[in-house]
């Protein structure tokens, strides 16, 4: 009996396709998307995929992964609520929480995150198939692993567990080997609680992989609360953790922030003439012109309210005790 079958648009299964085509698996691990490869090349090339029988089980990947993580799911450890399946009983994805509509929508947010997964975390996933991992705030991943539970606050295409926004997670204490949380903690109202909950969920010796922006504009509506310096990030994970590294990666260098801010400021200038003058100014012009000078004064006067907020150097608050 053959162990493979021809992959078609109707029967395509990512897991079985990759197992039958190791060269494509390498492409996916490097950031590609299996279905994109199939649509562009694999279908015409009549690429195979493993049969269900050859895989050794008639359970779907969603069912098998649920069984693998069922023992670490703990409703009492979260912020409140219960689990319920979003598609099939005893299968992922699950919803957890008390929201009457069952889940939050991507429409609530500015857009779906598609940040690349951290390579050391992915390498650890691949090298340790018997360990259990969490990817918190996963957004959309090009490839998902069976030993990693992908968590989001909306119905991401990659999410295994959709939870109401909170700073605690419905995961059993001391059950996870490593946690990745990239470009997420600036969007939670109490990130120090998240750090404590990560510590709670990890096994002794477990690791966290954290990305936290510093000089980034306001983004990710409806919530962007805290940016952090490298010292602030380190301080957040001091209690109960031994620091292994804390560095600025290639995607976190000053050029990324500078380009984002300059482009955003230009887009926020209402007056076309001022926007044109700002766009034509050189770096030397911007540095040489005092903040009280004509160019910067015109830019400030022409910024829309959204731009004034998103790219502000700071905010000033006055409050009264109740």
mmCIF file of C-alpha atoms in Angstrom:
data_model
loop_
_atom_site.group_PDB
_atom_site.id
_atom_site.type_symbol
_atom_site.label_atom_id
_atom_site.label_comp_id
_atom_site.label_asym_id
_atom_site.label_seq_id
_atom_site.Cartn_x
_atom_site.Cartn_y
_atom_site.Cartn_z
ATOM 1 C CA UNK A 1 0.000 0.000 0.000
ATOM 2 C CA UNK A 2 1.360 3.416 -0.941
ATOM 3 C CA UNK A 3 2.293 5.728 1.899
ATOM 4 C CA UNK A 4 1.713 8.863 -0.181
ATOM 5 C CA UNK A 5 -1.022 10.392 -2.284
ATOM 6 C CA UNK A 6 -1.057 13.281 -4.700
ATOM 7 C CA UNK A 7 -1.764 16.555 -2.910
ATOM 8 C CA UNK A 8 -4.704 18.445 -4.384
ATOM 9 C CA UNK A 9 -6.448 21.710 -3.486
ATOM 10 C CA UNK A 10 -9.230 19.619 -1.945
ATOM 11 C CA UNK A 11 -7.177 17.247 0.233
ATOM 12 C CA UNK A 12 -4.158 19.463 1.007
ATOM 13 C CA UNK A 13 -2.870 18.947 4.548
ATOM 14 C CA UNK A 14 0.105 21.029 5.634
ATOM 15 C CA UNK A 15 1.556 18.493 8.053
ATOM 16 C CA UNK A 16 1.380 15.547 5.647
ATOM 17 C CA UNK A 17 2.627 17.696 2.744
ATOM 18 C CA UNK A 18 5.734 18.772 4.651
ATOM 19 C CA UNK A 19 6.487 15.254 5.870
ATOM 20 C CA UNK A 20 6.488 14.000 2.276
ATOM 21 C CA UNK A 21 8.542 16.942 0.968
ATOM 22 C CA UNK A 22 11.541 17.686 3.216
ATOM 23 C CA UNK A 23 12.855 20.318 0.803
ATOM 24 C CA UNK A 24 9.666 22.328 1.271
ATOM 25 C CA UNK A 25 9.884 21.873 5.032
ATOM 26 C CA UNK A 26 13.252 23.662 4.928
ATOM 27 C CA UNK A 27 11.617 26.450 2.906
ATOM 28 C CA UNK A 28 8.867 26.808 5.520
ATOM 29 C CA UNK A 29 11.289 26.779 8.450
ATOM 30 C CA UNK A 30 13.040 29.669 6.730
ATOM 31 C CA UNK A 31 9.855 31.742 6.740
ATOM 32 C CA UNK A 32 7.913 30.412 3.751
ATOM 33 C CA UNK A 33 4.303 29.233 3.752
ATOM 34 C CA UNK A 34 3.516 25.635 2.778
ATOM 35 C CA UNK A 35 0.183 26.427 1.125
ATOM 36 C CA UNK A 36 1.770 29.237 -0.885
ATOM 37 C CA UNK A 37 4.383 26.799 -2.185
ATOM 38 C CA UNK A 38 1.715 24.260 -3.084
ATOM 39 C CA UNK A 39 -0.410 26.820 -4.937
ATOM 40 C CA UNK A 40 2.581 28.243 -6.824
ATOM 41 C CA UNK A 41 4.544 25.057 -7.533
ATOM 42 C CA UNK A 42 3.464 21.895 -5.750
ATOM 43 C CA UNK A 43 0.130 21.483 -7.509
ATOM 44 C CA UNK A 44 1.671 21.753 -10.981
ATOM 45 C CA UNK A 45 4.569 19.505 -9.938
ATOM 46 C CA UNK A 46 2.083 16.905 -8.651
ATOM 47 C CA UNK A 47 3.781 16.879 -5.283
ATOM 48 C CA UNK A 48 2.792 14.105 -2.855
ATOM 49 C CA UNK A 49 1.708 14.167 0.757
ATOM 50 C CA UNK A 50 1.564 11.336 3.283
ATOM 51 C CA UNK A 51 -1.679 9.434 3.513
ATOM 52 C CA UNK A 52 -3.618 9.504 6.761
ATOM 53 C CA UNK A 53 -2.813 5.822 7.233
ATOM 54 C CA UNK A 54 0.906 6.454 6.819
ATOM 55 C CA UNK A 55 0.705 9.149 9.452
ATOM 56 C CA UNK A 56 -0.334 6.430 11.863
ATOM 57 C CA UNK A 57 -3.549 7.964 13.180
ATOM 58 C CA UNK A 58 -6.939 8.969 11.884
ATOM 59 C CA UNK A 59 -7.097 11.878 14.334
ATOM 60 C CA UNK A 60 -6.688 15.332 12.867
ATOM 61 C CA UNK A 61 -3.736 17.474 13.834
ATOM 62 C CA UNK A 62 -6.107 19.692 15.822
ATOM 63 C CA UNK A 63 -7.302 16.680 17.841
ATOM 64 C CA UNK A 64 -3.806 15.305 18.419
ATOM 65 C CA UNK A 65 -2.499 18.654 19.575
ATOM 66 C CA UNK A 66 -5.447 19.076 21.933
ATOM 67 C CA UNK A 67 -4.662 15.713 23.530
ATOM 68 C CA UNK A 68 -1.038 16.732 23.907
ATOM 69 C CA UNK A 69 -1.837 19.993 25.715
ATOM 70 C CA UNK A 70 -5.010 18.945 27.513
ATOM 71 C CA UNK A 71 -3.072 18.199 30.691
ATOM 72 C CA UNK A 72 -1.608 21.709 30.954
ATOM 73 C CA UNK A 73 -4.874 23.591 30.383
ATOM 74 C CA UNK A 74 -6.217 24.869 33.707
ATOM 75 C CA UNK A 75 -9.254 27.158 33.695
ATOM 76 C CA UNK A 76 -8.760 28.036 37.367
ATOM 77 C CA UNK A 77 -5.314 29.527 36.668
ATOM 78 C CA UNK A 78 -6.637 32.148 34.248
ATOM 79 C CA UNK A 79 -8.523 35.387 34.731
ATOM 80 C CA UNK A 80 -11.886 33.633 34.901
ATOM 81 C CA UNK A 81 -14.130 31.661 32.609
ATOM 82 C CA UNK A 82 -14.145 28.309 30.892
ATOM 83 C CA UNK A 83 -12.801 26.602 27.805
ATOM 84 C CA UNK A 84 -14.982 25.875 24.825
ATOM 85 C CA UNK A 85 -14.069 24.522 21.382
ATOM 86 C CA UNK A 86 -14.249 26.948 18.489
ATOM 87 C CA UNK A 87 -14.568 24.280 15.797
ATOM 88 C CA UNK A 88 -14.762 20.654 16.982
ATOM 89 C CA UNK A 89 -15.099 18.939 20.374
ATOM 90 C CA UNK A 90 -11.820 17.787 21.931
ATOM 91 C CA UNK A 91 -9.807 19.740 19.392
ATOM 92 C CA UNK A 92 -8.031 23.038 19.017
ATOM 93 C CA UNK A 93 -8.619 25.941 18.711
ATOM 94 C CA UNK A 94 -10.249 26.712 22.045
ATOM 95 C CA UNK A 95 -11.731 29.860 23.493
ATOM 96 C CA UNK A 96 -11.224 30.780 27.143
ATOM 97 C CA UNK A 97 -13.013 33.538 29.026
ATOM 98 C CA UNK A 98 -16.335 35.003 30.083
ATOM 99 C CA UNK A 99 -17.155 37.200 27.084
ATOM 100 C CA UNK A 100 -20.776 36.563 26.062
ATOM 101 C CA UNK A 101 -19.933 36.537 22.364
ATOM 102 C CA UNK A 102 -17.275 33.929 22.941
ATOM 103 C CA UNK A 103 -14.257 35.636 21.426
ATOM 104 C CA UNK A 104 -12.766 38.928 20.318
ATOM 105 C CA UNK A 105 -12.510 39.892 16.679
ATOM 106 C CA UNK A 106 -9.534 41.043 14.666
ATOM 107 C CA UNK A 107 -11.769 43.956 13.644
ATOM 108 C CA UNK A 108 -11.226 45.324 17.166
ATOM 109 C CA UNK A 109 -7.546 45.786 16.419
ATOM 110 C CA UNK A 110 -5.505 47.910 14.048
ATOM 111 C CA UNK A 111 -4.241 44.919 12.083
ATOM 112 C CA UNK A 112 -2.933 41.395 12.454
ATOM 113 C CA UNK A 113 0.615 41.084 13.674
ATOM 114 C CA UNK A 114 2.905 39.016 11.478
ATOM 115 C CA UNK A 115 6.229 39.515 13.243
ATOM 116 C CA UNK A 116 8.800 36.836 12.537
ATOM 117 C CA UNK A 117 9.269 34.249 15.258
ATOM 118 C CA UNK A 118 12.505 34.537 17.244
ATOM 119 C CA UNK A 119 15.042 32.170 15.683
ATOM 120 C CA UNK A 120 16.544 30.855 18.967
ATOM 121 C CA UNK A 121 13.029 30.052 20.185
ATOM 122 C CA UNK A 122 12.157 28.287 16.914
ATOM 123 C CA UNK A 123 15.419 26.353 17.067
ATOM 124 C CA UNK A 124 14.603 25.233 20.601
ATOM 125 C CA UNK A 125 11.143 24.129 19.405
ATOM 126 C CA UNK A 126 12.585 22.078 16.575
ATOM 127 C CA UNK A 127 15.391 20.547 18.621
ATOM 128 C CA UNK A 128 13.159 19.508 21.532
ATOM 129 C CA UNK A 129 9.994 17.893 20.159
ATOM 130 C CA UNK A 130 9.152 16.358 23.548
ATOM 131 C CA UNK A 131 9.087 19.721 25.341
ATOM 132 C CA UNK A 132 6.048 22.004 25.628
ATOM 133 C CA UNK A 133 6.138 25.656 24.580
ATOM 134 C CA UNK A 134 3.891 28.732 24.521
ATOM 135 C CA UNK A 135 3.871 31.489 21.900
ATOM 136 C CA UNK A 136 1.953 34.316 23.595
ATOM 137 C CA UNK A 137 0.549 36.928 21.224
ATOM 138 C CA UNK A 138 1.421 34.805 18.210
ATOM 139 C CA UNK A 139 -0.410 36.824 15.565
ATOM 140 C CA UNK A 140 0.022 35.021 12.251
ATOM 141 C CA UNK A 141 2.836 32.490 11.969
ATOM 142 C CA UNK A 142 4.066 31.011 8.692
ATOM 143 C CA UNK A 143 4.439 27.646 10.394
ATOM 144 C CA UNK A 144 3.167 26.246 13.676
ATOM 145 C CA UNK A 145 4.641 23.405 15.713
ATOM 146 C CA UNK A 146 2.809 20.600 17.455
ATOM 147 C CA UNK A 147 4.752 21.095 20.685
ATOM 148 C CA UNK A 148 3.839 24.791 20.943
ATOM 149 C CA UNK A 149 0.506 26.267 22.023
ATOM 150 C CA UNK A 150 -0.166 29.506 20.140
ATOM 151 C CA UNK A 151 -2.147 32.082 22.135
ATOM 152 C CA UNK A 152 -3.955 35.216 20.941
ATOM 153 C CA UNK A 153 -6.748 37.550 22.043
ATOM 154 C CA UNK A 154 -8.518 37.300 18.680
ATOM 155 C CA UNK A 155 -9.156 34.518 16.163
ATOM 156 C CA UNK A 156 -5.757 34.494 14.485
ATOM 157 C CA UNK A 157 -5.238 31.867 11.796
ATOM 158 C CA UNK A 158 -2.406 30.495 13.951
ATOM 159 C CA UNK A 159 -4.088 30.613 17.360
ATOM 160 C CA UNK A 160 -4.697 27.392 19.282
ATOM 161 C CA UNK A 161 -6.102 29.252 22.274
ATOM 162 C CA UNK A 162 -8.090 32.489 22.025
ATOM 163 C CA UNK A 163 -8.404 34.275 25.364
ATOM 164 C CA UNK A 164 -9.943 37.480 26.589
ATOM 165 C CA UNK A 165 -7.244 40.145 27.079
ATOM 166 C CA UNK A 166 -5.842 39.595 30.571
ATOM 167 C CA UNK A 167 -2.531 39.347 32.365
ATOM 168 C CA UNK A 168 -2.926 35.756 33.528
ATOM 169 C CA UNK A 169 -3.204 32.582 31.492
ATOM 170 C CA UNK A 170 -5.222 29.358 31.918
ATOM 171 C CA UNK A 171 -2.122 27.164 31.995
ATOM 172 C CA UNK A 172 -1.106 24.828 34.815
ATOM 173 C CA UNK A 173 1.765 26.029 36.996
ATOM 174 C CA UNK A 174 5.190 24.542 36.307
ATOM 175 C CA UNK A 175 4.129 22.841 33.071
ATOM 176 C CA UNK A 176 5.894 24.755 30.262
ATOM 177 C CA UNK A 177 9.513 24.532 29.098
ATOM 178 C CA UNK A 178 9.776 27.908 27.334
ATOM 179 C CA UNK A 179 7.620 30.923 26.472
ATOM 180 C CA UNK A 180 7.984 33.347 23.573
ATOM 181 C CA UNK A 181 6.331 36.764 23.757
ATOM 182 C CA UNK A 182 7.337 39.087 20.933
ATOM 183 C CA UNK A 183 6.042 42.649 20.458
ATOM 184 C CA UNK A 184 3.203 42.020 22.914
ATOM 185 C CA UNK A 185 3.972 43.382 26.369
ATOM 186 C CA UNK A 186 3.638 47.017 25.311
ATOM 187 C CA UNK A 187 -0.020 46.227 24.622
ATOM 188 C CA UNK A 188 -1.010 44.783 28.008
ATOM 189 C CA UNK A 189 -2.159 47.046 30.858
ATOM 190 C CA UNK A 190 -0.111 45.330 33.584
ATOM 191 C CA UNK A 191 2.963 43.685 32.039
ATOM 192 C CA UNK A 192 4.538 43.067 35.452
ATOM 193 C CA UNK A 193 1.680 40.644 36.143
ATOM 194 C CA UNK A 194 2.416 38.878 32.865
ATOM 195 C CA UNK A 195 6.068 38.475 33.870
ATOM 196 C CA UNK A 196 4.989 36.892 37.157
ATOM 197 C CA UNK A 197 2.548 34.600 35.369
ATOM 198 C CA UNK A 198 5.218 33.494 32.903
ATOM 199 C CA UNK A 199 7.366 32.547 35.882
ATOM 200 C CA UNK A 200 4.449 30.619 37.387
ATOM 201 C CA UNK A 201 3.799 28.598 34.217
ATOM 202 C CA UNK A 202 7.441 27.676 33.571
ATOM 203 C CA UNK A 203 9.108 24.534 34.809
ATOM 204 C CA UNK A 204 12.261 25.055 36.901
ATOM 205 C CA UNK A 205 14.947 26.088 34.424
ATOM 206 C CA UNK A 206 12.351 27.130 31.843
ATOM 207 C CA UNK A 207 13.150 30.107 29.634
ATOM 208 C CA UNK A 208 11.387 33.221 28.382
ATOM 209 C CA UNK A 209 12.130 34.862 25.025
ATOM 210 C CA UNK A 210 10.900 38.466 25.205
ATOM 211 C CA UNK A 211 10.870 41.257 22.623
ATOM 212 C CA UNK A 212 9.794 44.673 23.927
ATOM 213 C CA UNK A 213 9.989 47.897 21.897
ATOM 214 C CA UNK A 214 11.643 51.056 23.138
ATOM 215 C CA UNK A 215 11.516 53.895 20.584
ATOM 216 C CA UNK A 216 8.342 52.980 18.728
ATOM 217 C CA UNK A 217 5.314 55.196 18.097
ATOM 218 C CA UNK A 218 1.867 54.490 19.444
ATOM 219 C CA UNK A 219 0.554 51.450 17.566
ATOM 220 C CA UNK A 220 -1.635 48.377 17.837
ATOM 221 C CA UNK A 221 -4.940 49.959 18.753
ATOM 222 C CA UNK A 222 -6.879 49.776 20.947
ATOM 223 C CA UNK A 223 -4.097 49.298 23.466
ATOM 224 C CA UNK A 224 -0.491 50.438 23.631
ATOM 225 C CA UNK A 225 0.557 51.198 27.173
ATOM 226 C CA UNK A 226 4.278 50.806 27.864
ATOM 227 C CA UNK A 227 7.495 50.966 25.886
ATOM 228 C CA UNK A 228 10.653 49.910 27.722
ATOM 229 C CA UNK A 229 14.369 50.610 27.686
ATOM 230 C CA UNK A 230 16.687 47.609 27.861
ATOM 231 C CA UNK A 231 17.040 48.379 31.567
ATOM 232 C CA UNK A 232 13.274 48.390 32.040
ATOM 233 C CA UNK A 233 12.951 45.070 30.226
ATOM 234 C CA UNK A 234 15.668 43.563 32.380
ATOM 235 C CA UNK A 235 14.069 44.901 35.546
ATOM 236 C CA UNK A 236 10.736 43.336 34.605
ATOM 237 C CA UNK A 237 12.334 39.887 34.527
ATOM 238 C CA UNK A 238 14.666 40.192 37.509
ATOM 239 C CA UNK A 239 12.573 38.470 40.145
ATOM 240 C CA UNK A 240 12.840 34.697 39.844
ATOM 241 C CA UNK A 241 14.885 34.717 36.623
ATOM 242 C CA UNK A 242 18.591 34.487 35.804
ATOM 243 C CA UNK A 243 19.467 36.795 32.900
ATOM 244 C CA UNK A 244 20.970 34.934 29.919
ATOM 245 C CA UNK A 245 21.117 37.798 27.398
ATOM 246 C CA UNK A 246 19.647 41.235 26.699
ATOM 247 C CA UNK A 247 20.620 42.691 23.341
ATOM 248 C CA UNK A 248 19.436 44.826 20.440
ATOM 249 C CA UNK A 249 18.745 42.599 17.431
ATOM 250 C CA UNK A 250 19.007 43.613 13.779
ATOM 251 C CA UNK A 251 15.283 44.378 13.576
ATOM 252 C CA UNK A 252 15.497 46.655 16.640
ATOM 253 C CA UNK A 253 18.209 49.082 15.538
ATOM 254 C CA UNK A 254 17.638 52.876 15.444
ATOM 255 C CA UNK A 255 16.953 52.989 11.701
ATOM 256 C CA UNK A 256 13.709 51.037 12.177
ATOM 257 C CA UNK A 257 12.352 53.562 14.680
ATOM 258 C CA UNK A 258 13.620 56.583 12.775
ATOM 259 C CA UNK A 259 12.073 55.543 9.472
ATOM 260 C CA UNK A 260 8.772 54.634 11.146
ATOM 261 C CA UNK A 261 8.574 58.008 12.875
ATOM 262 C CA UNK A 262 9.611 60.118 9.890
ATOM 263 C CA UNK A 263 7.188 58.344 7.575
ATOM 264 C CA UNK A 264 4.377 58.602 10.118
ATOM 265 C CA UNK A 265 4.992 62.277 10.807
ATOM 266 C CA UNK A 266 5.009 63.039 7.080
ATOM 267 C CA UNK A 267 1.721 61.182 6.617
ATOM 268 C CA UNK A 268 0.202 63.146 9.520
ATOM 269 C CA UNK A 269 1.001 66.604 8.108
ATOM 270 C CA UNK A 270 -2.229 68.124 6.825
ATOM 271 C CA UNK A 271 -0.828 71.003 4.749
ATOM 272 C CA UNK A 272 0.512 69.628 1.416
ATOM 273 C CA UNK A 273 3.111 72.395 1.136
ATOM 274 C CA UNK A 274 4.490 71.673 4.609
ATOM 275 C CA UNK A 275 4.441 67.936 3.920
ATOM 276 C CA UNK A 276 6.381 68.508 0.708
ATOM 277 C CA UNK A 277 8.952 70.708 2.462
ATOM 278 C CA UNK A 278 9.376 68.135 5.228
ATOM 279 C CA UNK A 279 9.822 65.344 2.689
ATOM 280 C CA UNK A 280 12.504 67.251 0.811
ATOM 281 C CA UNK A 281 14.465 68.232 3.926
ATOM 282 C CA UNK A 282 17.756 66.417 4.430
ATOM 283 C CA UNK A 283 18.858 64.880 7.703
ATOM 284 C CA UNK A 284 21.297 67.773 7.997
ATOM 285 C CA UNK A 285 18.409 70.230 7.567
ATOM 286 C CA UNK A 286 16.357 68.542 10.279
ATOM 287 C CA UNK A 287 19.281 68.527 12.705
ATOM 288 C CA UNK A 288 20.390 72.078 11.954
ATOM 289 C CA UNK A 289 16.924 73.618 12.221
ATOM 290 C CA UNK A 290 16.120 74.563 15.836
ATOM 291 C CA UNK A 291 12.781 73.377 17.187
ATOM 292 C CA UNK A 292 11.680 77.014 17.211
ATOM 293 C CA UNK A 293 12.694 77.389 13.556
ATOM 294 C CA UNK A 294 10.318 77.722 10.618
ATOM 295 C CA UNK A 295 10.318 74.092 9.434
ATOM 296 C CA UNK A 296 9.623 72.445 12.785
ATOM 297 C CA UNK A 297 7.122 75.155 13.736
ATOM 298 C CA UNK A 298 5.219 74.550 10.500
ATOM 299 C CA UNK A 299 5.308 70.789 11.017
ATOM 300 C CA UNK A 300 3.895 71.104 14.544
ATOM 301 C CA UNK A 301 1.171 73.467 13.401
ATOM 302 C CA UNK A 302 0.156 71.160 10.545
ATOM 303 C CA UNK A 303 0.143 67.824 12.386
ATOM 304 C CA UNK A 304 -3.265 66.222 12.748
ATOM 305 C CA UNK A 305 -4.310 65.193 16.254
ATOM 306 C CA UNK A 306 -3.610 61.518 15.624
ATOM 307 C CA UNK A 307 -0.052 62.260 14.521
ATOM 308 C CA UNK A 308 0.520 64.586 17.454
ATOM 309 C CA UNK A 309 -0.397 61.732 19.801
ATOM 310 C CA UNK A 310 1.249 58.814 18.011
ATOM 311 C CA UNK A 311 4.644 60.442 17.592
ATOM 312 C CA UNK A 312 4.720 62.520 20.774
ATOM 313 C CA UNK A 313 7.879 62.794 22.870
ATOM 314 C CA UNK A 314 5.712 62.543 25.975
ATOM 315 C CA UNK A 315 2.386 63.291 27.632
ATOM 316 C CA UNK A 316 1.442 65.475 30.588
ATOM 317 C CA UNK A 317 -1.363 64.476 32.931
ATOM 318 C CA UNK A 318 -3.136 66.327 35.734
ATOM 319 C CA UNK A 319 -5.467 64.421 38.051
ATOM 320 C CA UNK A 320 -7.384 65.024 41.266
ATOM 321 C CA UNK A 321 -7.770 62.627 44.167
ATOM 322 C CA UNK A 322 -11.332 61.390 44.568
#
